[in-house]
């Protein structure tokens, strides 16, 4: 895998960085993505794959590139990214397990809804987990009765 900085936008002390990510698999498959790192969250803005990715593969793409992006962010500043403290490879905040964690997920989810923001993205940013893991945590909070049931899609 290769990760190259594409560009960076700074506003005050905050920086939003875009990276070109390229994954080449042993079977000849190729994935190219444009990833953005801002506020401790990773987003994927564009993906091109040959052959096309399955929905399951697309869902875990951020997990595939997370460690490489964390390293690229740390390498650009000459210091470890905030929260890493030089220990471990992931820039993931500590998130309490069990009932306390489910309660916090529900709080983040509801706060984002009230602000008109994407609640799943808010949980992703708060926990530092991928979309898939955040959806699982949200489901656990629903199962515990901390969030209302999902609305049926029509």
Short mmCIF file of C-alpha atoms in Angstrom, two decimals:
data_model
loop_
_atom_site.label_atom_id
_atom_site.label_comp_id
_atom_site.label_asym_id
_atom_site.label_seq_id
_atom_site.Cartn_x
_atom_site.Cartn_y
_atom_site.Cartn_z
CA UNK A 1 0.00 0.00 0.00
CA UNK A 2 1.16 3.51 -0.72
CA UNK A 3 -0.15 6.71 0.86
CA UNK A 4 0.83 10.08 -0.60
CA UNK A 5 -0.24 13.48 0.71
CA UNK A 6 -2.40 15.20 -1.91
CA UNK A 7 -3.10 18.56 -0.25
CA UNK A 8 -3.75 20.21 3.09
CA UNK A 9 -5.97 23.08 4.23
CA UNK A 10 -5.19 24.83 7.52
CA UNK A 11 -7.58 26.99 9.47
CA UNK A 12 -6.22 28.33 12.76
CA UNK A 13 -4.83 25.27 14.58
CA UNK A 14 -6.92 22.75 12.62
CA UNK A 15 -5.81 20.98 9.47
CA UNK A 16 -7.76 18.98 6.93
CA UNK A 17 -5.56 16.66 4.88
CA UNK A 18 -6.28 14.65 1.75
CA UNK A 19 -4.25 11.60 0.76
CA UNK A 20 -3.98 9.50 -2.38
CA UNK A 21 -4.13 5.86 -1.31
CA UNK A 22 -3.21 2.97 -3.59
CA UNK A 23 -3.61 -0.71 -2.70
CA UNK A 24 -2.29 -3.41 -5.02
CA UNK A 25 -3.22 -6.98 -4.15
CA UNK A 26 -1.27 -10.11 -5.05
CA UNK A 27 -4.02 -11.25 -7.41
CA UNK A 28 -3.62 -8.05 -9.47
CA UNK A 29 -6.61 -6.21 -8.01
CA UNK A 30 -6.12 -2.47 -7.59
CA UNK A 31 -7.87 0.05 -5.33
CA UNK A 32 -7.22 3.78 -5.55
CA UNK A 33 -8.89 6.13 -3.07
CA UNK A 34 -8.90 9.75 -2.02
CA UNK A 35 -9.05 9.83 1.79
CA UNK A 36 -9.54 12.87 4.00
CA UNK A 37 -8.38 13.18 7.61
CA UNK A 38 -9.94 15.93 9.71
CA UNK A 39 -10.73 16.25 13.38
CA UNK A 40 -9.38 12.77 14.12
CA UNK A 41 -11.78 11.17 11.62
CA UNK A 42 -11.04 9.39 8.37
CA UNK A 43 -13.34 9.76 5.39
CA UNK A 44 -13.11 8.24 1.94
CA UNK A 45 -14.19 10.69 -0.75
CA UNK A 46 -13.51 8.76 -3.93
CA UNK A 47 -12.77 5.11 -4.72
CA UNK A 48 -11.79 3.41 -7.95
CA UNK A 49 -11.23 -0.32 -8.00
CA UNK A 50 -10.37 -2.90 -10.63
CA UNK A 51 -12.21 -5.25 -10.38
CA UNK A 52 -15.07 -3.47 -8.61
CA UNK A 53 -15.28 -3.84 -4.83
CA UNK A 54 -18.14 -5.73 -3.25
CA UNK A 55 -20.35 -3.84 -0.81
CA UNK A 56 -18.68 -5.72 2.08
CA UNK A 57 -15.19 -4.78 0.84
CA UNK A 58 -16.22 -1.15 0.42
CA UNK A 59 -17.57 -1.12 3.98
CA UNK A 60 -14.16 -2.14 5.40
CA UNK A 61 -12.02 0.06 3.13
CA UNK A 62 -11.41 2.60 5.92
CA UNK A 63 -10.20 -0.24 8.17
CA UNK A 64 -7.76 -1.34 5.48
CA UNK A 65 -6.17 2.10 5.20
CA UNK A 66 -6.51 3.39 8.79
CA UNK A 67 -3.03 2.47 10.07
CA UNK A 68 -1.24 3.76 6.98
CA UNK A 69 -3.08 7.08 7.18
CA UNK A 70 -2.24 7.42 10.88
CA UNK A 71 1.42 6.88 10.06
CA UNK A 72 1.27 9.39 7.20
CA UNK A 73 -0.32 12.02 9.46
CA UNK A 74 2.32 11.52 12.13
CA UNK A 75 5.16 11.58 9.65
CA UNK A 76 4.11 14.97 8.26
CA UNK A 77 4.43 16.81 11.58
CA UNK A 78 7.48 15.11 12.99
CA UNK A 79 5.46 14.16 16.08
CA UNK A 80 2.99 11.49 17.00
CA UNK A 81 -0.63 12.38 16.29
CA UNK A 82 -2.61 13.61 19.28
CA UNK A 83 -3.81 10.79 21.49
CA UNK A 84 -1.16 8.31 20.43
CA UNK A 85 1.45 9.22 22.99
CA UNK A 86 3.96 7.10 21.11
CA UNK A 87 2.24 3.90 22.20
CA UNK A 88 0.46 1.60 19.79
CA UNK A 89 -0.33 2.25 16.18
CA UNK A 90 -3.92 3.43 16.32
CA UNK A 91 -5.00 7.00 17.00
CA UNK A 92 -8.21 5.78 18.61
CA UNK A 93 -9.48 7.40 21.81
CA UNK A 94 -10.18 5.17 24.79
CA UNK A 95 -13.86 4.18 24.67
CA UNK A 96 -15.48 2.54 27.68
CA UNK A 97 -16.92 -0.92 27.14
CA UNK A 98 -20.33 -2.19 28.18
CA UNK A 99 -23.26 -0.15 29.39
CA UNK A 100 -21.23 3.07 29.80
CA UNK A 101 -20.00 2.88 26.20
CA UNK A 102 -23.53 2.22 24.88
CA UNK A 103 -24.85 5.19 26.87
CA UNK A 104 -22.12 7.46 25.42
CA UNK A 105 -22.87 6.23 21.89
CA UNK A 106 -26.54 7.11 22.41
CA UNK A 107 -25.57 10.58 23.70
CA UNK A 108 -23.35 11.28 20.67
CA UNK A 109 -26.02 9.98 18.30
CA UNK A 110 -28.82 12.13 19.78
CA UNK A 111 -26.65 15.25 19.99
CA UNK A 112 -25.77 14.95 16.29
CA UNK A 113 -29.44 14.44 15.37
CA UNK A 114 -30.42 17.58 17.29
CA UNK A 115 -27.72 19.58 15.48
CA UNK A 116 -28.85 18.25 12.11
CA UNK A 117 -25.55 16.41 11.61
CA UNK A 118 -24.93 12.82 10.53
CA UNK A 119 -25.32 10.78 13.75
CA UNK A 120 -23.33 7.80 12.45
CA UNK A 121 -20.42 10.07 11.52
CA UNK A 122 -20.62 11.66 14.98
CA UNK A 123 -20.32 8.22 16.60
CA UNK A 124 -17.43 7.36 14.26
CA UNK A 125 -15.57 10.53 15.28
CA UNK A 126 -16.28 10.07 18.98
CA UNK A 127 -15.23 6.43 19.11
CA UNK A 128 -12.53 6.44 16.46
CA UNK A 129 -14.07 3.28 14.99
CA UNK A 130 -15.00 2.47 11.40
CA UNK A 131 -18.51 2.97 10.05
CA UNK A 132 -19.28 -0.74 10.37
CA UNK A 133 -18.16 -0.90 14.01
CA UNK A 134 -19.98 2.35 14.83
CA UNK A 135 -23.19 0.97 13.31
CA UNK A 136 -22.77 -2.12 15.48
CA UNK A 137 -22.33 0.08 18.57
CA UNK A 138 -25.43 2.09 17.62
CA UNK A 139 -27.36 -1.17 17.21
CA UNK A 140 -26.23 -2.27 20.67
CA UNK A 141 -27.45 1.06 22.10
CA UNK A 142 -30.81 0.49 20.36
CA UNK A 143 -31.01 -3.06 21.74
CA UNK A 144 -30.36 -1.68 25.23
CA UNK A 145 -33.31 0.73 24.81
CA UNK A 146 -31.11 3.84 24.76
CA UNK A 147 -32.17 4.81 21.23
CA UNK A 148 -35.52 4.39 19.48
CA UNK A 149 -35.92 1.60 16.90
CA UNK A 150 -34.90 2.35 13.33
CA UNK A 151 -37.58 3.69 11.07
CA UNK A 152 -38.62 1.31 8.32
CA UNK A 153 -37.51 2.44 4.86
CA UNK A 154 -40.23 2.74 2.29
#
